[in-house]
Coordinates of C-alpha atoms (C1' of nucleotides) in Angstrom, one line a residue:
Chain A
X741 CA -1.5 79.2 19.9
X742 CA -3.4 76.2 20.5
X743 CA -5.0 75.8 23.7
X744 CA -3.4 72.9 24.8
X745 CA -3.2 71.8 28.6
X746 CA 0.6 70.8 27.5
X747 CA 0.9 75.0 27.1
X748 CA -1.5 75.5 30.0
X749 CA -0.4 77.4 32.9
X750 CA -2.0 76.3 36.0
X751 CA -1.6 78.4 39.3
X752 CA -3.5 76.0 41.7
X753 CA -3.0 72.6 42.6
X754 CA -6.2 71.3 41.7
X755 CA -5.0 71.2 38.4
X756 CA -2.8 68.2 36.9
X757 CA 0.4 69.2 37.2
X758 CA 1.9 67.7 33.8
X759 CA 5.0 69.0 34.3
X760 CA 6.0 66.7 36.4
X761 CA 5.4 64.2 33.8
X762 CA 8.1 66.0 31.3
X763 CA 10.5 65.9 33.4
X764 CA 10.8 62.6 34.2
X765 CA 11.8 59.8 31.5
X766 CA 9.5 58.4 30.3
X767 CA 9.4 54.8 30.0
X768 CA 5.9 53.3 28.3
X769 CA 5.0 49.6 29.0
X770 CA 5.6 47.7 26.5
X771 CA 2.0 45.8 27.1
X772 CA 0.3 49.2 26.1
X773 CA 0.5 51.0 22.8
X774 CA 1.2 54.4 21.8
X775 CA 4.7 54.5 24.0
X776 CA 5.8 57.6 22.5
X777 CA 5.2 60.9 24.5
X778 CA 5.3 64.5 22.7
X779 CA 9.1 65.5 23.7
X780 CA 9.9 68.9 24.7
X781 CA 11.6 70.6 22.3
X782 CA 12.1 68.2 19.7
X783 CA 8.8 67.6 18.5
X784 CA 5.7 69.7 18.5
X785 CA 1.7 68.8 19.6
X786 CA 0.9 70.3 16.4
X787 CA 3.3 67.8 13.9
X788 CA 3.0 65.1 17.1
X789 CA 1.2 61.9 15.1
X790 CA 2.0 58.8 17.1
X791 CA 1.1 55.6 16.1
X792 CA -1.7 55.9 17.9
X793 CA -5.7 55.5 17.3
X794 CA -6.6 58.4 14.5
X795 CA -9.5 59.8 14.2
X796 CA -10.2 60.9 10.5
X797 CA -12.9 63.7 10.8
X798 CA -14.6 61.9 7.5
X799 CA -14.4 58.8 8.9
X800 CA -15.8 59.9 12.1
X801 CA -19.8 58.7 13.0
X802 CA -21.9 61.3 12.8
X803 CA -21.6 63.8 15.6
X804 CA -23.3 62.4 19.0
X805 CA -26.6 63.3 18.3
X806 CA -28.8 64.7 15.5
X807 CA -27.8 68.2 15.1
X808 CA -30.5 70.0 16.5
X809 CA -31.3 72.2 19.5
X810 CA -31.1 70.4 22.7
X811 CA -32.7 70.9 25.7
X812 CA -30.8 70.8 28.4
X813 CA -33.6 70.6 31.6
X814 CA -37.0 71.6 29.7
X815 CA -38.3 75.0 29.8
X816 CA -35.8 77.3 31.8
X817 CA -37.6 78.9 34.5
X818 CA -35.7 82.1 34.9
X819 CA -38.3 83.2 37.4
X820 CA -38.0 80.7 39.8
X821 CA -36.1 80.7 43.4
X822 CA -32.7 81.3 43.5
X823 CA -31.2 78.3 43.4
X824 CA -28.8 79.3 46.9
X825 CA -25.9 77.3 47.0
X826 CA -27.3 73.3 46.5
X827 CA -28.1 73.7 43.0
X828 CA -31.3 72.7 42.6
X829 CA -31.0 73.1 38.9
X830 CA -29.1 70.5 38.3
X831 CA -31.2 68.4 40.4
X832 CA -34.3 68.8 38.6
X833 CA -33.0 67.2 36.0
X834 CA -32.2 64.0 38.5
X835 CA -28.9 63.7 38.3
X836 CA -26.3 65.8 40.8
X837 CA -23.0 65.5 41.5
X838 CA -23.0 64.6 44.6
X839 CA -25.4 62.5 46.7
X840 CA -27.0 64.8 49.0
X841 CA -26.9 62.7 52.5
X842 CA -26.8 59.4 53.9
X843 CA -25.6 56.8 51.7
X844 CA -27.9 54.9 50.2
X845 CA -28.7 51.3 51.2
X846 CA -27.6 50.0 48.3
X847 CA -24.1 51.5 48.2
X848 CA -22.0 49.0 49.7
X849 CA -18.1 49.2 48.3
X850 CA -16.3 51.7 50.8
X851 CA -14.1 54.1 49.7
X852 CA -10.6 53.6 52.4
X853 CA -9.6 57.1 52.1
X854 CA -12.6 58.6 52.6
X855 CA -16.6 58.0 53.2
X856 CA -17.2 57.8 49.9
X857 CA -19.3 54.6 48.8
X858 CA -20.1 53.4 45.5
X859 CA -23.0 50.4 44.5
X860 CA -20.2 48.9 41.9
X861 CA -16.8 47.8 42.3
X862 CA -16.0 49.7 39.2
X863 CA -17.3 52.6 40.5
X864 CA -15.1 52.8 43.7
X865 CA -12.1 51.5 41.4
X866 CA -12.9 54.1 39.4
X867 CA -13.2 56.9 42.7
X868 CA -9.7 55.8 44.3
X869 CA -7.9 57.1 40.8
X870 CA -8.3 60.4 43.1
X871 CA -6.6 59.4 45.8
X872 CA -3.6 58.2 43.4
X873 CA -1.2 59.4 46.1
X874 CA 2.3 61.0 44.4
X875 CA 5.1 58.7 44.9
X876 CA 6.0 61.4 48.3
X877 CA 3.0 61.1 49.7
X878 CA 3.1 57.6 49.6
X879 CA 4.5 57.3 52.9
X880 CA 2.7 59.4 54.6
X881 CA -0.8 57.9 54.5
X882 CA -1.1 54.8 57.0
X883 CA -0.4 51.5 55.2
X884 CA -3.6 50.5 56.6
X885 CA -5.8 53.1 54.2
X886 CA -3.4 52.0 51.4
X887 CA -5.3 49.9 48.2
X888 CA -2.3 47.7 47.9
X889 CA -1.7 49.1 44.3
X890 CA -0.2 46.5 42.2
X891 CA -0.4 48.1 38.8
X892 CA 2.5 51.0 38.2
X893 CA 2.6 54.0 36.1
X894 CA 6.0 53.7 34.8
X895 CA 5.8 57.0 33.4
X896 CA 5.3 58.4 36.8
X897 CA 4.7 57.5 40.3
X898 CA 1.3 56.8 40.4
X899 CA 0.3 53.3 41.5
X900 CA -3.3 51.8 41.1
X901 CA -5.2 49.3 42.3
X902 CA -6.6 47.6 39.0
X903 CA -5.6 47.0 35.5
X904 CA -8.4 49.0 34.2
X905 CA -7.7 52.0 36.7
X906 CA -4.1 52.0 35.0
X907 CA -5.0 52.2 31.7
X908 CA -7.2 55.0 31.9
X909 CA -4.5 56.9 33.6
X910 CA -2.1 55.7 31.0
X911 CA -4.1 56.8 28.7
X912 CA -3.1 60.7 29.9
X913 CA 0.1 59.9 28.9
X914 CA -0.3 58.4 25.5
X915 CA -3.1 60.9 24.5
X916 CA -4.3 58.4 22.0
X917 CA -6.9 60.6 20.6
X918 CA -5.3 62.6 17.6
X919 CA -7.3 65.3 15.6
X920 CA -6.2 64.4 11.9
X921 CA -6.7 68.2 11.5
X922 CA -4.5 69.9 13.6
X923 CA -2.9 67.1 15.3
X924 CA -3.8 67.8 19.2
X925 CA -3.6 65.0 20.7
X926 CA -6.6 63.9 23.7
X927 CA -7.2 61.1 26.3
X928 CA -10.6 60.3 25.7
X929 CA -12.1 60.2 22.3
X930 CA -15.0 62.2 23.8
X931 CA -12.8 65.4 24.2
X932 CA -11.7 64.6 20.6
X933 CA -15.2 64.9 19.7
X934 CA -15.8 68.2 21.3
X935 CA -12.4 69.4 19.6
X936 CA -13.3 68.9 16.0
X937 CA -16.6 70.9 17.0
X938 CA -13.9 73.6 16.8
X939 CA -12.8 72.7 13.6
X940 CA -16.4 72.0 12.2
X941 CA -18.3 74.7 13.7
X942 CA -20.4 72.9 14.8
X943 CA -23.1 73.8 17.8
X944 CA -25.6 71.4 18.9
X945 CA -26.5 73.4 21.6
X946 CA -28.9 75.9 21.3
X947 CA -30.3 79.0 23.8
X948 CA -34.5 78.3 23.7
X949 CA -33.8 82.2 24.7
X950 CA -31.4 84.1 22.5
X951 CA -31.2 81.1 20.2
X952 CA -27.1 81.2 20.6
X953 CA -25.5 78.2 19.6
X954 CA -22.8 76.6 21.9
X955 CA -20.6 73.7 20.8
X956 CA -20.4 72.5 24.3
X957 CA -23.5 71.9 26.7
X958 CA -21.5 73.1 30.1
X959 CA -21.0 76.3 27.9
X960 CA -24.7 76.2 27.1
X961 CA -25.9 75.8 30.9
X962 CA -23.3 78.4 31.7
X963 CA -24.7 81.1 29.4
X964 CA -27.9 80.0 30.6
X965 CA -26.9 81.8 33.6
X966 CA -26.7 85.1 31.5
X967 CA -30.3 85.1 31.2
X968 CA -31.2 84.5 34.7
X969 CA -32.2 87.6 37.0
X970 CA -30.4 85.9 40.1
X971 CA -26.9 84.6 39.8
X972 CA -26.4 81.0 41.2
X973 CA -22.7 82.4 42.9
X974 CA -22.7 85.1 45.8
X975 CA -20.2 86.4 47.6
X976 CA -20.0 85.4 51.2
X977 CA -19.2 89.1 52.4
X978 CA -20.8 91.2 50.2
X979 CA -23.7 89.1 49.0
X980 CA -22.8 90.3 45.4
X981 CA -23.8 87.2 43.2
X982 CA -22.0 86.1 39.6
X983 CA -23.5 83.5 37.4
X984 CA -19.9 81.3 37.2
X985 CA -18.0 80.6 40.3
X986 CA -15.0 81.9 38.5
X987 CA -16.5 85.3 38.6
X988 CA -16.8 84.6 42.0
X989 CA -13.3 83.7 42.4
X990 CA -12.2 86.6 40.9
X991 CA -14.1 88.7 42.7
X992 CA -13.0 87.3 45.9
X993 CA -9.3 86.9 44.4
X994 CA -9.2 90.7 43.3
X995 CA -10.0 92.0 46.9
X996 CA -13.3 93.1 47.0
X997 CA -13.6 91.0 50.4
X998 CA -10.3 90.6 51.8
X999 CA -11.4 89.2 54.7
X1000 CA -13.1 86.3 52.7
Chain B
dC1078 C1' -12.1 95.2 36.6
dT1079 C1' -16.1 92.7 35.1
dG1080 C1' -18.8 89.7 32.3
dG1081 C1' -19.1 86.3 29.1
dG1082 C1' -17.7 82.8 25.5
dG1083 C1' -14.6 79.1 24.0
dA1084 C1' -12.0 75.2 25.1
dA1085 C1' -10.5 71.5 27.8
dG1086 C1' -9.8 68.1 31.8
dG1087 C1' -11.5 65.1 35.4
dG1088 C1' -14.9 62.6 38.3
dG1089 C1' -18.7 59.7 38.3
dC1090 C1' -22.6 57.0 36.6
dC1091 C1' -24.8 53.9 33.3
dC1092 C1' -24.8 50.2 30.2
Chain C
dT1397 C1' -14.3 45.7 32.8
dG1398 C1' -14.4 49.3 29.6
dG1399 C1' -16.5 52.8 26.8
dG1400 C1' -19.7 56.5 26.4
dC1401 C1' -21.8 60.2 28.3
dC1402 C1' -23.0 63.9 31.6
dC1403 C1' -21.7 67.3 34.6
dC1404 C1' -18.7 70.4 36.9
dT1405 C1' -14.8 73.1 37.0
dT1406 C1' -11.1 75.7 35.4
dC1407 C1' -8.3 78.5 32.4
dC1408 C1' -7.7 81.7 28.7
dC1409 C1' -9.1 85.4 25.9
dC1410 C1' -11.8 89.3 24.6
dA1411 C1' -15.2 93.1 24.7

DNA sequence: CTGGGGAAGGGGCCC
DNA sequence: TGGGCCCCTTCCCCA
């Protein structure tokens, strides 16, 4: 059974909630390619070959980078501080998630729904895709804090503020990415990538510790984790720590701390 | 039940 | 503006 997010069960609501998308009809622009959708029941991811962009795995470039160990952040210290709760792992490596205060001087396009600013256009274009309100929440957020979409999803509600916002949603519904080996089908031709890794066995990403071999570099920095004495994740009523956050979650989900 | 690996999706930044 | 890439997160499965 594959492991496709079409199959996917999700139980929270931060995940994408495709289902909604199936059960509407779906009606693909004509300006856009690839306007067929995988169908329920009459046609299956795995024999699903739009006309869409192919990717033949021989045809492919070579893989993203020389295929050779990677270091991820230098020399792991497992010895150092526990990195708390701000991750300061990831931040020796200059690059976070998240800016950590004030916004900078230079970050000038303001984000309506929220303080979020961004130093490009294209980068708060980019932020507002997460705001994309469903077509029922529409009319609950003041029309002052509304981007005046002008470009619909006519595959589903969703409404967006620039042509180029659009098509990278559309491009969730046309999965234009297809693995020429099994036929799963991806959005961006980056997850494609990491897909035939599967296929290939390929694994870039190397352990400097245990010299294990991960196809994926979150998967990598995750295992890292394994090696280190003090888990990144505790647990905010029994200070027991994990080294993923869904260990946490678990832990915290399976009643350990109910009051938590 | 817990820990860990594999796989995948989305947000955000850079060019 | 769009593509590529990085990072984070989540889910599933297995030992």
């Amino acid at each position: 059974m594959p492991r496709s997010f079409l199959v996917k069960k999700y139980f929270t609501n931060k995940r994408p909630n495709y289902s909604e998308l199936e059960s509407q009809n779906a009606v693909i622009p004509e300006c856009y390619p690839l306007a067929e959708l995988p169908m329920r029941g009459n046609s299956s991811v795995l024999t699903y070959f739009p006309t869409a962009l192919l990717f033949n795995m021989d045809a492919l470039p070579a893989p993203l980078s020389p295929v050779s160990p990677v270091s991820l952040t230098g020399p792991l210290d497992l010895s150092s501080s526990p990195s708390s709760s701000s991750g300061e792992d990831e931040e020796e490596a200059g690059r976070t998630s998240d800016p950590p205060s004030p916004v900078p001087p230079h970050h000038i396009y303001h984000c309506l729904h929220c303080s979020k600013t961004y130093s490009s256009p294209s980068g708060l274009s980019r932020h507002q895709l997460t705001h994309c309100p469903r077509g029922s929440e529409i009319s609950s957020i003041p029309s002052e804090a509304l981007p005046r979409p002008a470009f619909h999803c006519k595959n589903c509600p969703k409404e967006y503020t620039s042509l180029g916002a659009l098509k990278m949603h559309i491009r969730s519904h046309t999965l234009p990415c297809v693995c020429t080996t099994c036929g799963k089908a991806f959005s961006r031709p980056w997850l494609l990538r990491g897909h035939i890794r599967t296929h290939t066995g390929e694994r870039p990403f190397s352990c400097q510790h245990c010299n294990r071999a991960f196809a994926d570099r979150s998967n990598l920095r995750a295992h890292m984790q394994t090696h280190s004495e003090v888990k990144k994740y505790q647990c905010g009523s029994c200070s027991r720590t994990f080294s993923r956050m869904s260990l946490l979650h678990k832990h915290t989900a399976s009643g350990c701390c109910p009051a938590s």
